[in-house]
mmCIF file of C-alpha atoms in Angstrom:
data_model
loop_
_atom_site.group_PDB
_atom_site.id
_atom_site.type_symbol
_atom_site.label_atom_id
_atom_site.label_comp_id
_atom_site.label_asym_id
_atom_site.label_seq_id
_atom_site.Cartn_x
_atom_site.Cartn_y
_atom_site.Cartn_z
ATOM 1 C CA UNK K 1 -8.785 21.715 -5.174
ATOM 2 C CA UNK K 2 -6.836 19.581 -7.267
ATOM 3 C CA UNK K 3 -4.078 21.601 -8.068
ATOM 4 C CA UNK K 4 -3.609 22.582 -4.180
ATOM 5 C CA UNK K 5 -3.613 19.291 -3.470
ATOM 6 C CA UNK K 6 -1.371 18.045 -5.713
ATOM 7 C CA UNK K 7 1.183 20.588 -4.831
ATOM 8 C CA UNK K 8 1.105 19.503 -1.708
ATOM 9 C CA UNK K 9 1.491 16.039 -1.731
ATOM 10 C CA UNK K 10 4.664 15.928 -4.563
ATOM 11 C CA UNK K 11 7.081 12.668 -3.589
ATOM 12 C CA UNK K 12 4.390 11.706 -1.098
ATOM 13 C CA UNK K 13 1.225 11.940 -2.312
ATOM 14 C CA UNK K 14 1.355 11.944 -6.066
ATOM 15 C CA UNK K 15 2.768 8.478 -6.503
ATOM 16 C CA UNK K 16 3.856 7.110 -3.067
ATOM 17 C CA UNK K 17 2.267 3.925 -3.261
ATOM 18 C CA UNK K 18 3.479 3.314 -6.784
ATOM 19 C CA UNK K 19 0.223 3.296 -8.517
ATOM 20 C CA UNK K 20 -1.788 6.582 -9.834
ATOM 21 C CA UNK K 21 -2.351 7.930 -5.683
ATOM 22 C CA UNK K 22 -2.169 10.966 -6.679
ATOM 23 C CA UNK K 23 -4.758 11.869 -8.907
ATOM 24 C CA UNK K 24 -6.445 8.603 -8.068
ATOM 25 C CA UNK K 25 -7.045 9.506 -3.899
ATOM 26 C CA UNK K 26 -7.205 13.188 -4.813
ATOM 27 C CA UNK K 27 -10.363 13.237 -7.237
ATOM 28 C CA UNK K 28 -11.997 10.685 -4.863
ATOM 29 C CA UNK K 29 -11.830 13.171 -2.141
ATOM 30 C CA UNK K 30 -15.204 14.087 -2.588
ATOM 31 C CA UNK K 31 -16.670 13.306 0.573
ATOM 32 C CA UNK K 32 -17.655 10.400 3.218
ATOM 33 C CA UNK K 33 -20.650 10.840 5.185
ATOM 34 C CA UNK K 34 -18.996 9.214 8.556
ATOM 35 C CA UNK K 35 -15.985 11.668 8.145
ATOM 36 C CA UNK K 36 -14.784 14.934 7.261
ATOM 37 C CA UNK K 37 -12.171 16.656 9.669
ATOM 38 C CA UNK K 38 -12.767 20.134 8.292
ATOM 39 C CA UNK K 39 -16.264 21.062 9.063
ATOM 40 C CA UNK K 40 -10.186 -0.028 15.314
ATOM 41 C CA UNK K 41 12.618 -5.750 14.963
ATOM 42 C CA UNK K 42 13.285 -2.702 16.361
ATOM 43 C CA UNK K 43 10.259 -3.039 18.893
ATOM 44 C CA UNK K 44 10.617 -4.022 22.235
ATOM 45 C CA UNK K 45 8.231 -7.308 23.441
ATOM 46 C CA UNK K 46 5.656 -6.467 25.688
ATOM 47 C CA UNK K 47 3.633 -8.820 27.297
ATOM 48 C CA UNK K 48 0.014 -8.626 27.146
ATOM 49 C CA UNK K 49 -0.365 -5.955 29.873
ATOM 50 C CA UNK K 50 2.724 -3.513 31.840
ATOM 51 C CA UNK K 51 4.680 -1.465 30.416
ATOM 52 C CA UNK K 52 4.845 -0.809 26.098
ATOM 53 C CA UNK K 53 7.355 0.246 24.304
ATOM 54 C CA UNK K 54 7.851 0.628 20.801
ATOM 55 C CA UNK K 55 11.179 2.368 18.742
ATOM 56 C CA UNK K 56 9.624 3.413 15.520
ATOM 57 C CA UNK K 57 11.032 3.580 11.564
ATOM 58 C CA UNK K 58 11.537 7.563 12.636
ATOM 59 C CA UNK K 59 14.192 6.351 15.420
ATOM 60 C CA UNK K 60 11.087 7.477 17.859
ATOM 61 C CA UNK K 61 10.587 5.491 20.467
ATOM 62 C CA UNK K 62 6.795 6.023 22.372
ATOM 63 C CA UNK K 63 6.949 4.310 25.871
ATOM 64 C CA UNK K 64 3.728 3.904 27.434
ATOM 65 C CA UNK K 65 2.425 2.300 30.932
ATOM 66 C CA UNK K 66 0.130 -0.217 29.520
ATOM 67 C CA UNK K 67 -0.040 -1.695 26.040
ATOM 68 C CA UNK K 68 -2.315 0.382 24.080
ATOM 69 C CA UNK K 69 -6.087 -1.075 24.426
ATOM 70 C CA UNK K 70 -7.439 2.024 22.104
ATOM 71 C CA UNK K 71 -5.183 1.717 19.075
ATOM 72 C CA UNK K 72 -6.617 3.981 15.427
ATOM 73 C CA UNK K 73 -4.268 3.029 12.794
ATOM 74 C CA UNK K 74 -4.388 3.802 9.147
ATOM 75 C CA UNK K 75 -6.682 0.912 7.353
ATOM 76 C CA UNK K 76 -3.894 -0.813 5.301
ATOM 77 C CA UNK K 77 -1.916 -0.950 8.853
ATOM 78 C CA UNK K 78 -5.377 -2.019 10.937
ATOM 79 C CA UNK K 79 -5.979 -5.063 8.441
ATOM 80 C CA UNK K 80 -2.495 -5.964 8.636
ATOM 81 C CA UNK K 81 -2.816 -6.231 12.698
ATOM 82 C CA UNK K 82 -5.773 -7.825 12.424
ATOM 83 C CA UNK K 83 -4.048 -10.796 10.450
ATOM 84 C CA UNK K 84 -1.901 -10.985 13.716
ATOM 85 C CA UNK K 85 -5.230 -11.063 16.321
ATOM 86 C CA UNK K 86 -4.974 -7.045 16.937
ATOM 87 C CA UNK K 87 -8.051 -5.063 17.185
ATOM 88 C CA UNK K 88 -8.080 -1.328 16.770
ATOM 89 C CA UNK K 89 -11.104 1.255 17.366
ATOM 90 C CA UNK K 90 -10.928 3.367 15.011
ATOM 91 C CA UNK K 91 -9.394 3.433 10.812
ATOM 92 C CA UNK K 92 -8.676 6.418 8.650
ATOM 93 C CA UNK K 93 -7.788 5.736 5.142
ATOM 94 C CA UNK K 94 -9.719 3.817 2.127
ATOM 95 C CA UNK K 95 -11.617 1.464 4.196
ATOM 96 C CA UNK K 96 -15.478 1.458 2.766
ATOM 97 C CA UNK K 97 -16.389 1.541 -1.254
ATOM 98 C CA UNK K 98 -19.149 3.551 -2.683
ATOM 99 C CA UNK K 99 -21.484 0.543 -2.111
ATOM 100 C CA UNK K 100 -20.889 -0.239 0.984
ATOM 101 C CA UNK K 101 -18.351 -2.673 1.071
ATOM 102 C CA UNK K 102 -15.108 -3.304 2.559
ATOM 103 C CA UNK K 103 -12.551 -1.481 0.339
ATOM 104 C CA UNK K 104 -9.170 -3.814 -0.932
ATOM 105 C CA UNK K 105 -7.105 -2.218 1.733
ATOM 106 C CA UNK K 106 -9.186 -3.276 4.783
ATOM 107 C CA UNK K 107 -8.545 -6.886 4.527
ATOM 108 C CA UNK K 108 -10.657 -9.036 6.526
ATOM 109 C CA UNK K 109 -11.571 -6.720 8.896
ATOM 110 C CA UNK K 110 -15.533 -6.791 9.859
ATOM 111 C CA UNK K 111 -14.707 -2.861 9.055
ATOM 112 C CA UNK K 112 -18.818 -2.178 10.980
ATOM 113 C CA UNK K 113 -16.989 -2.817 14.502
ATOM 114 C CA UNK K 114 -14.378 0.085 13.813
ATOM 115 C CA UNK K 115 -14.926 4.124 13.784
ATOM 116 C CA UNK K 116 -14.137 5.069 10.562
ATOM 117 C CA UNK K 117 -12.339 8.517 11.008
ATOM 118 C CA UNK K 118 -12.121 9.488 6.954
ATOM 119 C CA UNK K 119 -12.572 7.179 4.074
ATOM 120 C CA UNK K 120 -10.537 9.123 1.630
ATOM 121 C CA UNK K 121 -7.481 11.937 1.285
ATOM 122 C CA UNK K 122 -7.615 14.877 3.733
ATOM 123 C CA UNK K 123 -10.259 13.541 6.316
ATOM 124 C CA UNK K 124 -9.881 12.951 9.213
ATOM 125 C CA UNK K 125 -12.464 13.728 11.917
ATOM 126 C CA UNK K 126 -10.407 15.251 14.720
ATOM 127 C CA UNK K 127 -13.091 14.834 17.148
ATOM 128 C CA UNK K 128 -13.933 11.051 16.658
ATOM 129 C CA UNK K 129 -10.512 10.246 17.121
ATOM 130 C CA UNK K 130 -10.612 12.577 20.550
ATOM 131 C CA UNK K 131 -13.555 10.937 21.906
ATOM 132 C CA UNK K 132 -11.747 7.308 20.879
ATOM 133 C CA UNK K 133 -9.539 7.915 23.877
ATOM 134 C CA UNK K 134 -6.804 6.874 21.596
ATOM 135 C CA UNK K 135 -3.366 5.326 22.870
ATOM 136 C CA UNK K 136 -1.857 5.485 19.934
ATOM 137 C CA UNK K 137 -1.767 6.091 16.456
ATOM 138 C CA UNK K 138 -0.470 3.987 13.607
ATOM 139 C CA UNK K 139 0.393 4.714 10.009
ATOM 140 C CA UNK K 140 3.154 4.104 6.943
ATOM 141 C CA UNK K 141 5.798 6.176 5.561
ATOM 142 C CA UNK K 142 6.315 7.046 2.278
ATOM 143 C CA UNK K 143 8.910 9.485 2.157
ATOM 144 C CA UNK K 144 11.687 9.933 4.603
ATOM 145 C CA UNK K 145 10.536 12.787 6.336
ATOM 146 C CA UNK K 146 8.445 11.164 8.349
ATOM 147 C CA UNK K 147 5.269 11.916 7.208
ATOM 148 C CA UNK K 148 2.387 10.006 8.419
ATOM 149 C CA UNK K 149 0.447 8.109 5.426
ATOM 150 C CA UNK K 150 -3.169 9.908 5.400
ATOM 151 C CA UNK K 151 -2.524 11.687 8.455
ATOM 152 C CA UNK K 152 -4.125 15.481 6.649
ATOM 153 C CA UNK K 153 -1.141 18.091 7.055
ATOM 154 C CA UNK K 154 -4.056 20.596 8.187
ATOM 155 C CA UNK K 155 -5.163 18.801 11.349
ATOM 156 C CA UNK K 156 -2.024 16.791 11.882
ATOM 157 C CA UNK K 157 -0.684 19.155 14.945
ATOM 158 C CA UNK K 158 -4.214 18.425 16.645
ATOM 159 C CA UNK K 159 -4.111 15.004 16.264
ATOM 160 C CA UNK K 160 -0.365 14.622 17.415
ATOM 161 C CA UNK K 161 -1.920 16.428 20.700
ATOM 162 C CA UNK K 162 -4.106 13.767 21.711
ATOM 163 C CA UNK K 163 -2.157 10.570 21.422
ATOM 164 C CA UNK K 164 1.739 9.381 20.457
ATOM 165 C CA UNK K 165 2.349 7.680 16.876
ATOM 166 C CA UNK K 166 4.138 5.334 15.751
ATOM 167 C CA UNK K 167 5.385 5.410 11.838
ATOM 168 C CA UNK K 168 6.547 2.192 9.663
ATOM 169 C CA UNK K 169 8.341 3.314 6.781
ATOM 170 C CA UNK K 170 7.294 1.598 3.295
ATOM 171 C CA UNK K 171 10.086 4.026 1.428
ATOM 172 C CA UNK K 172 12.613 2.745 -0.331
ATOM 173 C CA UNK K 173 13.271 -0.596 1.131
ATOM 174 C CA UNK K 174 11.926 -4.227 -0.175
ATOM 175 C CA UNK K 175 8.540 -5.904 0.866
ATOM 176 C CA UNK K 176 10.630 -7.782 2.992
ATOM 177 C CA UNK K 177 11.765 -4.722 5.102
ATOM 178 C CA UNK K 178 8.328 -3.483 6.588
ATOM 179 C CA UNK K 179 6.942 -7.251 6.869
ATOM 180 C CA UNK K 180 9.456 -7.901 9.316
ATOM 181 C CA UNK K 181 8.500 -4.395 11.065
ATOM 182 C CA UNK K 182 4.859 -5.212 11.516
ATOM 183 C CA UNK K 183 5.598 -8.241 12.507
ATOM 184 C CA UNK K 184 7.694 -6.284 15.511
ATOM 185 C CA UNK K 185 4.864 -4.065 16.011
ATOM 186 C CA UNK K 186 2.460 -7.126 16.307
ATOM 187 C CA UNK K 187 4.345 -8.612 18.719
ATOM 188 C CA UNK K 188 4.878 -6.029 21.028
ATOM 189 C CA UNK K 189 1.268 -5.329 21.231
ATOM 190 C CA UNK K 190 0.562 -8.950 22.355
ATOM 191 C CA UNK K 191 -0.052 -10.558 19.629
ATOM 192 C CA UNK K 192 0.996 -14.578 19.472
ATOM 193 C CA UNK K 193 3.892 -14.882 16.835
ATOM 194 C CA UNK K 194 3.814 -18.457 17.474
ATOM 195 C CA UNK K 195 0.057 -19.516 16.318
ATOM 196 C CA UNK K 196 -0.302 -22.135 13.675
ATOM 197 C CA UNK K 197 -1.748 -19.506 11.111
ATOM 198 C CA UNK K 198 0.776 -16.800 11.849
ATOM 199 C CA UNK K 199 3.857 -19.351 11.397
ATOM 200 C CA UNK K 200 2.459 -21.042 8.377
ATOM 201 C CA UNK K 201 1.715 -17.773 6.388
ATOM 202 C CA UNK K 202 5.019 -16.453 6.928
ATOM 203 C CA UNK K 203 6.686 -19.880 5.905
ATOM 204 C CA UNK K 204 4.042 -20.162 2.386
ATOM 205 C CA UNK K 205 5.407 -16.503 1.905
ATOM 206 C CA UNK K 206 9.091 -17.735 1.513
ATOM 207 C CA UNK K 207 7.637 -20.717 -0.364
ATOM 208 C CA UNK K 208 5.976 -18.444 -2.780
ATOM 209 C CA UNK K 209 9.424 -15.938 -3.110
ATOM 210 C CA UNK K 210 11.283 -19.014 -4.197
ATOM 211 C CA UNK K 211 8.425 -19.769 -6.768
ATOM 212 C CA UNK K 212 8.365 -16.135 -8.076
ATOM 213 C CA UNK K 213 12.334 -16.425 -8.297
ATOM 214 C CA UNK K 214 12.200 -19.870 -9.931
ATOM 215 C CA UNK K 215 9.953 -18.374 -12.556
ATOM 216 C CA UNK K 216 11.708 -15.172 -13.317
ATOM 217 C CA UNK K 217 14.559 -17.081 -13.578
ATOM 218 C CA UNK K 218 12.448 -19.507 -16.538
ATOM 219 C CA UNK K 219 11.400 -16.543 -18.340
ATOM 220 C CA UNK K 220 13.880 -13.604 -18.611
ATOM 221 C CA UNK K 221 12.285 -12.393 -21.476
ATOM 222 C CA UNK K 222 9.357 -11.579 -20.131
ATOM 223 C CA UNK K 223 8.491 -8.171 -19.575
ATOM 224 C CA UNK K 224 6.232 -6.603 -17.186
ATOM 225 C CA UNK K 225 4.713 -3.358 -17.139
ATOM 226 C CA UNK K 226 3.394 -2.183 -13.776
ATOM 227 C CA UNK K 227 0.113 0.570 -14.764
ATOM 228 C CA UNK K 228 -2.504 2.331 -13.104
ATOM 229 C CA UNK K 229 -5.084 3.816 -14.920
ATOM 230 C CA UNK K 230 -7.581 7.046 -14.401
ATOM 231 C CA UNK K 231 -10.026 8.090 -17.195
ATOM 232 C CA UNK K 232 -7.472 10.733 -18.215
ATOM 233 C CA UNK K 233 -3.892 9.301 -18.105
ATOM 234 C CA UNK K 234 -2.475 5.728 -17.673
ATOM 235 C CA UNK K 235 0.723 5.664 -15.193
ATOM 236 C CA UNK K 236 3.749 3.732 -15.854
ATOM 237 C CA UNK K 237 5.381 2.763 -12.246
ATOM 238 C CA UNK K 238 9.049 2.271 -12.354
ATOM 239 C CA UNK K 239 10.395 -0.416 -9.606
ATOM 240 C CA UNK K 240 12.357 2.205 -7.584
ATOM 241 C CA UNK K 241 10.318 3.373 -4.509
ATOM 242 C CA UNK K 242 7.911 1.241 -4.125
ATOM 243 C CA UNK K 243 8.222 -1.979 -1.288
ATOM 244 C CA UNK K 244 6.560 -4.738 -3.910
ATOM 245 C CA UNK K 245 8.020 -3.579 -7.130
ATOM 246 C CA UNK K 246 11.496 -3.432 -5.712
ATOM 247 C CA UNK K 247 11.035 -7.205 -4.228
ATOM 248 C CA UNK K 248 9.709 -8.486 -6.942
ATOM 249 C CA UNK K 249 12.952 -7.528 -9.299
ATOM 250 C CA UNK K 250 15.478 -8.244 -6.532
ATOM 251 C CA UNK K 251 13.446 -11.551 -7.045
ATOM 252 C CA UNK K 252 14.835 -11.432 -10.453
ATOM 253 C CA UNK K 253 11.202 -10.109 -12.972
ATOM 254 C CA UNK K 254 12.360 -8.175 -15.331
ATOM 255 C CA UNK K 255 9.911 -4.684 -15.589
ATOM 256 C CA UNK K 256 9.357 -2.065 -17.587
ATOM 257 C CA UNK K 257 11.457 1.282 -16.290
ATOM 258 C CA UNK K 258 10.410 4.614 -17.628
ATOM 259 C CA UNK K 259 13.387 6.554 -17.894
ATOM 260 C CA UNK K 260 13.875 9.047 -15.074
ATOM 261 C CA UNK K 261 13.727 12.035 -17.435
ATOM 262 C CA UNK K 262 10.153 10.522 -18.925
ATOM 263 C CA UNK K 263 8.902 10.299 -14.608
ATOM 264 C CA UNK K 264 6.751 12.897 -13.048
ATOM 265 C CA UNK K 265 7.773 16.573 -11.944
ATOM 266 C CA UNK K 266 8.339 16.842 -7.995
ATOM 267 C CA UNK K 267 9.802 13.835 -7.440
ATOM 268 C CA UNK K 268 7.793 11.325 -8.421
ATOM 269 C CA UNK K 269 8.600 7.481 -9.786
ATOM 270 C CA UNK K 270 5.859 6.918 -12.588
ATOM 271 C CA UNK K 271 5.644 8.237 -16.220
ATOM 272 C CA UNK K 272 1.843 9.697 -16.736
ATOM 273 C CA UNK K 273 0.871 8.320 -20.898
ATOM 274 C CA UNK K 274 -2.241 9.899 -22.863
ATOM 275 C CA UNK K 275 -4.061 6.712 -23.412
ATOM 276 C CA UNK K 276 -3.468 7.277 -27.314
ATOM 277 C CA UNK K 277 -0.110 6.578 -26.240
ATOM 278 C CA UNK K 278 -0.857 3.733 -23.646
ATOM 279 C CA UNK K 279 1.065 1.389 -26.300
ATOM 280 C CA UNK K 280 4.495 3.245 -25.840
ATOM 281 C CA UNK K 281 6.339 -0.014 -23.833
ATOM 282 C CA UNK K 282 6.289 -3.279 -24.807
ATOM 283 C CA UNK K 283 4.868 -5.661 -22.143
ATOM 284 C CA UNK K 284 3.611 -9.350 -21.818
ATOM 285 C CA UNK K 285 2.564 -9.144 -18.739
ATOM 286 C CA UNK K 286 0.025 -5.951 -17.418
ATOM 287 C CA UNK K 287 0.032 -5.546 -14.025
ATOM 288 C CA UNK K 288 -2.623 -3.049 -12.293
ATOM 289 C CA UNK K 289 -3.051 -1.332 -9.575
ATOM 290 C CA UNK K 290 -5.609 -2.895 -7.267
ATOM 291 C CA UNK K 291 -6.826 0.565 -5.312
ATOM 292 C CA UNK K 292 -10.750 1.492 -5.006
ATOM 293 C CA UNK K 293 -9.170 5.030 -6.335
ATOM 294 C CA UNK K 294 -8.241 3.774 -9.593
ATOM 295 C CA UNK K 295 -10.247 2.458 -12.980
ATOM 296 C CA UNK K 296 -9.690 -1.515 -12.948
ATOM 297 C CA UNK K 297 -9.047 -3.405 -15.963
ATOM 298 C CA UNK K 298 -12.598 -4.628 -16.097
ATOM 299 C CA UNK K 299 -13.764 -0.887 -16.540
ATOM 300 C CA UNK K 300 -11.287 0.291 -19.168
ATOM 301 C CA UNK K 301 -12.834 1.335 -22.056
ATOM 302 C CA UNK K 302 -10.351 2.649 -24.563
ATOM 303 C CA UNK K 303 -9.737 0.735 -27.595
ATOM 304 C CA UNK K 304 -6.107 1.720 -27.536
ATOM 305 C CA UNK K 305 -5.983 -0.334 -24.063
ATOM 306 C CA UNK K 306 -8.043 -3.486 -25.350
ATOM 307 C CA UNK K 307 -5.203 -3.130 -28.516
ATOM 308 C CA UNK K 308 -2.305 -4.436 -26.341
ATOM 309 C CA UNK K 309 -1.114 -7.243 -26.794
ATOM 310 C CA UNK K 310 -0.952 -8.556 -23.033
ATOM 311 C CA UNK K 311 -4.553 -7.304 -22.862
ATOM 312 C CA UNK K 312 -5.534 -9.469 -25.849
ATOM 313 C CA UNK K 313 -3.709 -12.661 -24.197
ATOM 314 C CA UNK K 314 -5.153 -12.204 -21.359
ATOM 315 C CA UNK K 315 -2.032 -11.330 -19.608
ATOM 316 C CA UNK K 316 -3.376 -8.904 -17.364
ATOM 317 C CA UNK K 317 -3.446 -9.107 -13.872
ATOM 318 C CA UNK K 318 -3.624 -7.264 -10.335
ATOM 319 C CA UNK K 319 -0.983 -5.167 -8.387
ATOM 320 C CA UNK K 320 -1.560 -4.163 -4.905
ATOM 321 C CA UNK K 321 0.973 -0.738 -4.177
ATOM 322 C CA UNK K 322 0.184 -0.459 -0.507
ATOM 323 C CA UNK K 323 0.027 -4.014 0.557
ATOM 324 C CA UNK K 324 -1.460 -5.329 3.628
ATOM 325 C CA UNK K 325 1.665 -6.007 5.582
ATOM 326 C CA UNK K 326 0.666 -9.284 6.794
ATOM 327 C CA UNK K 327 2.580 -12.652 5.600
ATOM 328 C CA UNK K 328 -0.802 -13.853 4.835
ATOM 329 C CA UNK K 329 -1.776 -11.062 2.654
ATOM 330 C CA UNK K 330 1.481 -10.930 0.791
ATOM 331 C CA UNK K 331 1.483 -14.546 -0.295
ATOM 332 C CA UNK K 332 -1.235 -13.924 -2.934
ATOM 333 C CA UNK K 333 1.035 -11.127 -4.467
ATOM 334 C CA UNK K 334 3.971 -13.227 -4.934
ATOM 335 C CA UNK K 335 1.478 -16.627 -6.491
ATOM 336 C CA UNK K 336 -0.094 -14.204 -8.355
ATOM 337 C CA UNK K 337 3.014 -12.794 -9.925
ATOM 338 C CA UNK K 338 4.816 -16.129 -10.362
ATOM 339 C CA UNK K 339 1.283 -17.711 -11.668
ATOM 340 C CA UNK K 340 1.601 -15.208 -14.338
ATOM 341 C CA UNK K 341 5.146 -15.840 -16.063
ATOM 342 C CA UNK K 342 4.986 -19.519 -15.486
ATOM 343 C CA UNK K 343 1.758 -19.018 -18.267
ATOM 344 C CA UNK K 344 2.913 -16.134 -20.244
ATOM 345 C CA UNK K 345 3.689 -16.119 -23.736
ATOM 346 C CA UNK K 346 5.983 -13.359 -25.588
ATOM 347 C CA UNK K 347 3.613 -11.290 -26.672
ATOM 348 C CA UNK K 348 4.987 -7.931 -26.497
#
């Protein structure tokens, strides 16, 4: 299952997001009880109700008479709406953990008033979303090809059937790029861009970009290393590709980059280290990925990991690679970030 799987997903799949996706969503796509499909810019403003129309990141523009009312998005997208006062039905994506609990991409969504269509990689339950009535459906982009994040390539012609989509690309462009496009998408489905806690998120955003540049600008030197980690293999992410990492050094933090012959087969922008080898770049600062599919640095147990030197100064700390493309969910990545170098020694 692996193996098919990871063939298939190549650019897309296997590191889209940045992080370790593709083994990461891959071996978690075990099962979900709620869902298994085999067996809630350049948009046009709509008011609240008439006519919707919305020109996509594919150039594809879905016109509709009424602004959607039954809108299934993918989670990451659904908790980013939700920041904005937009409710959806139904989610498909990482959106409950093994306990119970809202997974990192859902956000603050109250994820028991939404139909959860498939929790994990390749499900999707065809006939939930059919019985959702759905208007529309709403996921990222992580290649150029237009392929719908999550959306399983067995059951995608189905699922096109029953409702229009609308894709927001998060490939190769800055954080800065899609923000602005959800934003769009927001406010064409009605929600109010001028609220006090819409405004003032998007303005302690900018506040906390100049902070992040301020302190890559104080500390040149320091060297960050952007990792993932399954029990295997730990992934090195190179900046290009992916929305934060490509922000965050236009921002002027200076990362680790694997060299492109070092990078994964197919396409991919991450270098996959045994973890007796986890020590092969000098970093100060350890950033990890943040996704339910992946070990967190809590968890890690090899000694070669707890050897680093950003480990042992306690220079470690969380990466998000499919960030909730809210202003208000961003803002933490960029403190975070800038939090770290304003602390860190030279340790590597």
């Amino acid at each position: 299952m692996l193996n098919a799987r990871a063939t298939h997903l190549t650019r897309r799949g296997i590191l889209a997001a940045g992080g370790a996706l593709g083994l990461g969503a891959a071996l978690a796509a075990c099962g979900d009880d709620d869902a298994k499909s085999g067996g809630s810019g350049n948009g046009t403003t709509a008011a609240k109700s008439g006519p919707w129309s919305f020109k996509d990141d594919r150039g594809t523009t879905v016109k509709l008479d009424e602004v959607p009312a039954n809108i299934v998005a993918f989670t990451g997208v659904a908790a980013a709406l939700h920041d904005y006062g937009i409710s959806v039905k139904g989610v498909f994506g990482p959106t409950r953990t093994a306990d119970g609990k809202p997974d990192v991409q859902a956000g603050d969504m109250d994820i028991s008033k939404v139909t959860i269509l498939g929790n994990v990689w390749d499900q999707f339950n065809v006939e939930k979303y059919a019985a959702l009535a759905p208007d529309v459906l709403i996921s990222t982009m992580f290649d150029d090809a237009g392929t719908l994040w999550y959306v399983p390539e067995a059951s995608k012609d189905k699922i096109a059937k029953l409702a229009p989509s609308v894709g927001i690309s998060v490939y190769d462009r800055q954080l800065t790029e899609p923000l602005q496009r959800m934003w769009a998408l927001a406010e064409s489905l009605g929600a109010d861009m001028k609220a006090a806690k819409v405004t003032e998120a998007k303005k302690k955003f900018e506040a906390a970009a100049a902070r992040l540049r301020k302190a890559a600008k104080a500390k040149p030197h320091i060297k960050v290393m952007a990792g993932s980690a399954s029990d295997a293999l730990f992934y090195v992410s190179g900046t290009n590709l992916s929305i934060d990492l490509e922000y965050f050094k236009a921002l002027g933090v200076n990362f680790v980059e694997p060299p492109e012959k070092a990078k994964a087969k197919g396409g991919g922008w991450f270098e996959s280290l045994s973890w007796e080898n986890v020590d092969k770049y000098k970093a100060d600062i350890i950033m990890m990925d943040d996704r339910s599919s992946t070990i967190q640095p809590a968890d890690i147990t090899k000694a070669t990991w707890k050897k680093l030197p950003a480990v042992k100064a306690g220079q470690v700390i969380s990466r998000s690679p499919e960030p909730i493309l809210s202003y208000d969910k961003c803002v933490p990545l960029l403190t975070s970030l800038a939090e770290a170098l304003e602390k860190a020694k030279k340790v590597g």
